[in-house]
Amino acid sequence: CKKDPTAYSTAAERMLIAIGEPELIDTSRDPRLSRIFSNKVIKRYPEFSEFYGMEEAVENIVSFFRHAAQGLEEKKQILYLLGPVGGGKSSLAEKLKALMQKVPFYAIKGSPVNESPLGLFDPDEDGPILEEEYGIPGRYLKNIMSPWAVKRLHEYGGDISQFRVVKRYPSVLDQIGVSKTEPGDDNNQDISALVGKVNIRMLEDFSQEDPDAY
């Protein structure tokens, strides 16, 4: 973790890595661009080079991820693209999904939600140790364990060394870290498309409240 901070980076940080650094363009030196951008210095990201004339919109998106990566209020918010038909919203969303697949992440092996292993550590007790020995800032230890991880932890007698960590790449096809859900009626939208639902076949062996029943 000391040599590779991406081992514990958040989704927003991995997105910024995939986007890369921008090219600064002084539009005052180009007569055509100066009329469009009023002689401003604009940022153009190579990954979004096919989105002509959308530099401002792209910069707003990058700013959202940059603030989220810094742990600001944006990390709790949803990025909402608003614009007219044919304005490039769907194309931008597809591009963001493609970029998300470029940088891998580390998750607990077997976790149905691909959760970070840092959720297994107590921020107050283990935070200073992880920061001193591995350089992991304490703000990365704010995750709450999933019910699945809590059950496994009880089975292991509280020994977190029993957990295994795997390196995974987000995938649209495999729905790992990236998924698509269709909007429905606001009055009867089924949330199970996002959070899952009880597997009836598993109720023979587990109670309805058991994490393994989902």
CSV table of C-alpha atoms in Angstrom, one decimal:
chain,number,residue,atom,x,y,z
A,1,CYS,CA,0.0,0.0,0.0
A,2,LYS,CA,2.9,2.3,0.6
A,3,LYS,CA,4.2,1.8,-3.0
A,4,ASP,CA,0.8,1.7,-4.7
A,5,PRO,CA,-1.9,4.0,-3.2
A,6,THR,CA,-4.4,2.7,-5.8
A,7,ALA,CA,-4.6,-0.5,-3.7
A,8,TYR,CA,-7.0,1.2,-1.4
A,9,SER,CA,-8.3,4.0,-3.6
A,10,THR,CA,-12.0,4.8,-3.8
A,11,ALA,CA,-14.1,4.6,-6.9
A,12,ALA,CA,-13.8,8.4,-7.5
A,13,GLU,CA,-10.0,8.2,-7.2
A,14,ARG,CA,-9.8,5.3,-9.7
A,15,MET,CA,-12.0,7.3,-12.1
A,16,LEU,CA,-9.6,10.2,-11.9
A,17,ILE,CA,-6.6,7.9,-12.6
A,18,ALA,CA,-8.4,6.5,-15.7
A,19,ILE,CA,-9.3,10.0,-16.9
A,20,GLY,CA,-5.7,11.2,-16.6
A,21,GLU,CA,-4.3,14.7,-16.7
A,22,PRO,CA,-5.7,17.4,-19.0
A,23,GLU,CA,-4.0,19.4,-21.7
A,24,LEU,CA,-4.1,23.2,-21.2
A,25,ILE,CA,-5.1,25.1,-24.4
A,26,ASP,CA,-4.8,28.9,-24.6
A,27,THR,CA,-7.8,29.8,-26.9
A,28,SER,CA,-6.5,33.4,-27.3
A,29,ARG,CA,-3.9,32.0,-29.8
A,30,ASP,CA,-6.5,30.5,-32.1
A,31,PRO,CA,-9.0,32.9,-33.8
A,32,ARG,CA,-11.7,30.2,-34.0
A,33,LEU,CA,-11.4,29.0,-30.5
A,34,SER,CA,-11.1,32.5,-29.1
A,35,ARG,CA,-14.6,33.4,-30.4
A,36,ILE,CA,-16.0,30.2,-28.9
A,37,PHE,CA,-14.3,30.3,-25.5
A,38,SER,CA,-13.7,34.1,-25.1
A,39,ASN,CA,-9.9,33.8,-24.9
A,40,LYS,CA,-10.0,31.5,-21.9
A,41,VAL,CA,-7.5,28.8,-21.0
A,42,ILE,CA,-9.4,25.6,-21.2
A,43,LYS,CA,-8.7,22.0,-20.2
A,44,ARG,CA,-9.0,19.2,-22.7
A,45,TYR,CA,-8.8,15.6,-21.5
A,46,PRO,CA,-7.4,13.1,-24.1
A,47,GLU,CA,-9.8,10.5,-22.9
A,48,PHE,CA,-12.7,12.8,-23.9
A,49,SER,CA,-11.2,14.0,-27.2
A,50,GLU,CA,-14.2,12.8,-29.2
A,51,PHE,CA,-16.6,15.0,-27.3
A,52,TYR,CA,-16.1,18.2,-29.3
A,53,GLY,CA,-17.2,21.4,-27.7
A,54,MET,CA,-18.1,19.7,-24.4
A,55,GLU,CA,-14.9,20.8,-22.5
A,56,GLU,CA,-16.9,22.7,-19.9
A,57,ALA,CA,-19.3,19.8,-19.3
A,58,VAL,CA,-16.4,17.3,-19.0
A,59,GLU,CA,-14.6,19.6,-16.6
A,60,ASN,CA,-17.7,19.8,-14.4
A,61,ILE,CA,-17.8,16.0,-14.3
A,62,VAL,CA,-14.1,15.7,-13.5
A,63,SER,CA,-14.5,18.3,-10.7
A,64,PHE,CA,-17.3,16.2,-9.3
A,65,PHE,CA,-15.0,13.2,-9.1
A,66,ARG,CA,-12.1,15.2,-7.8
A,67,HIS,CA,-14.2,16.6,-4.9
A,68,ALA,CA,-15.5,13.1,-4.2
A,69,ALA,CA,-12.0,11.7,-4.1
A,70,GLN,CA,-11.0,14.4,-1.6
A,71,GLY,CA,-13.8,13.1,0.7
A,72,LEU,CA,-16.0,16.1,0.3
A,73,GLU,CA,-19.8,16.2,0.2
A,74,GLU,CA,-19.8,14.9,-3.4
A,75,LYS,CA,-18.8,11.5,-2.3
A,76,LYS,CA,-22.3,11.1,-0.9
A,77,GLN,CA,-24.1,12.5,-3.9
A,78,ILE,CA,-25.2,11.1,-7.3
A,79,LEU,CA,-23.9,12.5,-10.5
A,80,TYR,CA,-26.9,13.6,-12.6
A,81,LEU,CA,-26.6,14.5,-16.2
A,82,LEU,CA,-29.2,16.9,-17.4
A,83,GLY,CA,-29.6,18.2,-20.9
A,84,PRO,CA,-31.6,18.2,-24.2
A,85,VAL,CA,-32.1,15.2,-26.4
A,86,GLY,CA,-29.0,14.5,-28.4
A,87,GLY,CA,-26.8,16.5,-26.0
A,88,GLY,CA,-24.4,13.6,-25.4
A,89,LYS,CA,-25.6,12.5,-21.9
A,90,SER,CA,-25.7,8.8,-22.8
A,91,SER,CA,-22.4,8.9,-24.7
A,92,LEU,CA,-20.7,10.5,-21.6
A,93,ALA,CA,-22.2,7.9,-19.4
A,94,GLU,CA,-20.9,5.1,-21.6
A,95,LYS,CA,-17.5,6.7,-21.7
A,96,LEU,CA,-17.4,6.9,-17.9
A,97,LYS,CA,-18.4,3.2,-17.7
A,98,ALA,CA,-15.6,2.3,-20.0
A,99,LEU,CA,-13.1,4.3,-18.0
A,100,MET,CA,-14.2,2.7,-14.8
A,101,GLN,CA,-13.1,-0.7,-16.1
A,102,LYS,CA,-9.5,0.4,-16.6
A,103,VAL,CA,-8.3,0.5,-13.0
A,104,PRO,CA,-8.6,-2.6,-10.8
A,105,PHE,CA,-9.6,-2.7,-7.1
A,106,TYR,CA,-9.1,-5.1,-4.2
A,107,ALA,CA,-12.0,-6.8,-2.5
A,108,ILE,CA,-12.7,-9.5,0.0
A,109,LYS,CA,-12.8,-12.9,-1.8
A,110,GLY,CA,-16.4,-14.2,-1.9
A,111,SER,CA,-18.0,-11.0,-0.9
A,112,PRO,CA,-21.3,-10.5,-2.9
A,113,VAL,CA,-20.8,-6.8,-2.8
A,114,ASN,CA,-17.1,-6.7,-3.6
A,115,GLU,CA,-16.4,-4.8,-0.4
A,116,SER,CA,-13.1,-3.3,0.6
A,117,PRO,CA,-11.0,-5.3,3.1
A,118,LEU,CA,-10.4,-2.0,5.0
A,119,GLY,CA,-13.9,-2.4,6.4
A,120,LEU,CA,-12.6,-5.2,8.6
A,121,PHE,CA,-10.5,-2.8,10.6
A,122,ASP,CA,-11.6,-0.6,13.5
A,123,PRO,CA,-10.8,3.1,12.8
A,124,ASP,CA,-10.0,3.9,16.4
A,125,GLU,CA,-7.9,0.8,17.2
A,126,ASP,CA,-6.3,-0.1,13.9
A,127,GLY,CA,-6.3,3.3,12.2
A,128,PRO,CA,-3.0,4.7,13.6
A,129,ILE,CA,-1.3,1.3,13.0
A,130,LEU,CA,-2.3,1.2,9.3
A,131,GLU,CA,-1.3,4.8,8.7
A,132,GLU,CA,2.1,4.4,10.3
A,133,GLU,CA,3.0,1.0,8.8
A,134,TYR,CA,1.2,1.2,5.4
A,135,GLY,CA,0.5,4.9,4.9
A,136,ILE,CA,-3.3,4.4,4.7
A,137,PRO,CA,-5.0,7.6,5.8
A,138,GLY,CA,-7.7,7.1,8.5
A,139,ARG,CA,-10.5,8.4,6.2
A,140,TYR,CA,-10.4,5.2,4.3
A,141,LEU,CA,-11.5,3.2,7.3
A,142,LYS,CA,-15.0,4.6,7.5
A,143,ASN,CA,-16.6,1.7,5.7
A,144,ILE,CA,-19.2,-0.5,7.5
A,145,MET,CA,-18.9,-4.2,7.1
A,146,SER,CA,-21.7,-5.9,5.1
A,147,PRO,CA,-23.9,-8.5,6.9
A,148,TRP,CA,-22.1,-11.2,4.9
A,149,ALA,CA,-18.7,-10.1,6.2
A,150,VAL,CA,-20.0,-9.8,9.8
A,151,LYS,CA,-21.3,-13.4,9.6
A,152,ARG,CA,-17.9,-14.6,8.2
A,153,LEU,CA,-16.1,-12.8,11.0
A,154,HIS,CA,-18.2,-14.5,13.6
A,155,GLU,CA,-17.5,-17.9,11.9
A,156,TYR,CA,-13.7,-17.1,12.0
A,157,GLY,CA,-13.8,-16.2,15.7
A,158,GLY,CA,-12.9,-12.6,15.0
A,159,ASP,CA,-9.7,-13.6,13.2
A,160,ILE,CA,-9.5,-11.3,10.1
A,161,SER,CA,-6.5,-13.1,8.8
A,162,GLN,CA,-8.9,-15.8,7.7
A,163,PHE,CA,-10.2,-13.5,5.0
A,164,ARG,CA,-8.6,-13.5,1.5
A,165,VAL,CA,-8.3,-10.5,-0.7
A,166,VAL,CA,-8.6,-10.6,-4.5
A,167,LYS,CA,-7.7,-8.2,-7.3
A,168,ARG,CA,-10.7,-7.5,-9.5
A,169,TYR,CA,-11.4,-5.3,-12.5
A,170,PRO,CA,-14.8,-3.5,-12.8
A,171,SER,CA,-16.8,-5.1,-15.7
A,172,VAL,CA,-19.9,-4.0,-17.4
A,173,LEU,CA,-20.5,-7.5,-18.8
A,174,ASP,CA,-20.0,-9.3,-15.5
A,175,GLN,CA,-21.7,-6.4,-13.5
A,176,ILE,CA,-18.7,-6.0,-11.3
A,177,GLY,CA,-18.6,-2.5,-9.9
A,178,VAL,CA,-20.6,-1.2,-12.9
A,179,SER,CA,-24.2,-2.0,-13.6
A,180,LYS,CA,-27.2,-0.5,-15.4
A,181,THR,CA,-30.7,-0.3,-14.1
A,182,GLU,CA,-33.7,0.9,-16.1
A,183,PRO,CA,-36.0,3.5,-14.6
A,184,GLY,CA,-39.5,2.5,-13.7
A,185,ASP,CA,-42.7,3.9,-12.2
A,186,ASP,CA,-41.9,6.1,-9.2
A,187,ASN,CA,-44.8,4.7,-7.3
A,188,ASN,CA,-43.8,1.0,-7.6
A,189,GLN,CA,-40.1,1.0,-8.4
A,190,ASP,CA,-38.6,-2.4,-7.3
A,191,ILE,CA,-35.4,-1.6,-5.3
A,192,SER,CA,-34.4,-5.3,-5.5
A,193,ALA,CA,-32.7,-4.5,-8.8
A,194,LEU,CA,-30.2,-2.5,-6.9
A,195,VAL,CA,-29.9,-4.2,-3.5
A,196,GLY,CA,-30.9,-7.8,-4.3
A,197,LYS,CA,-33.7,-9.9,-2.8
A,198,VAL,CA,-34.3,-13.1,-0.9
A,199,ASN,CA,-33.4,-16.3,-2.8
A,200,ILE,CA,-36.4,-18.5,-2.0
A,201,ARG,CA,-34.4,-21.7,-2.6
A,202,MET,CA,-31.9,-20.7,0.2
A,203,LEU,CA,-34.7,-20.4,2.7
A,204,GLU,CA,-34.6,-24.2,3.2
A,205,ASP,CA,-31.2,-23.8,4.9
A,206,PHE,CA,-31.2,-20.2,6.1
A,207,SER,CA,-33.6,-17.8,7.8
A,208,GLN,CA,-34.9,-14.8,6.0
A,209,GLU,CA,-32.7,-12.5,8.0
A,210,ASP,CA,-29.5,-14.5,7.2
A,211,PRO,CA,-27.1,-12.8,4.8
A,212,ASP,CA,-26.6,-16.0,2.8
A,213,ALA,CA,-30.3,-16.1,2.0
A,214,TYR,CA,-29.9,-13.3,-0.4
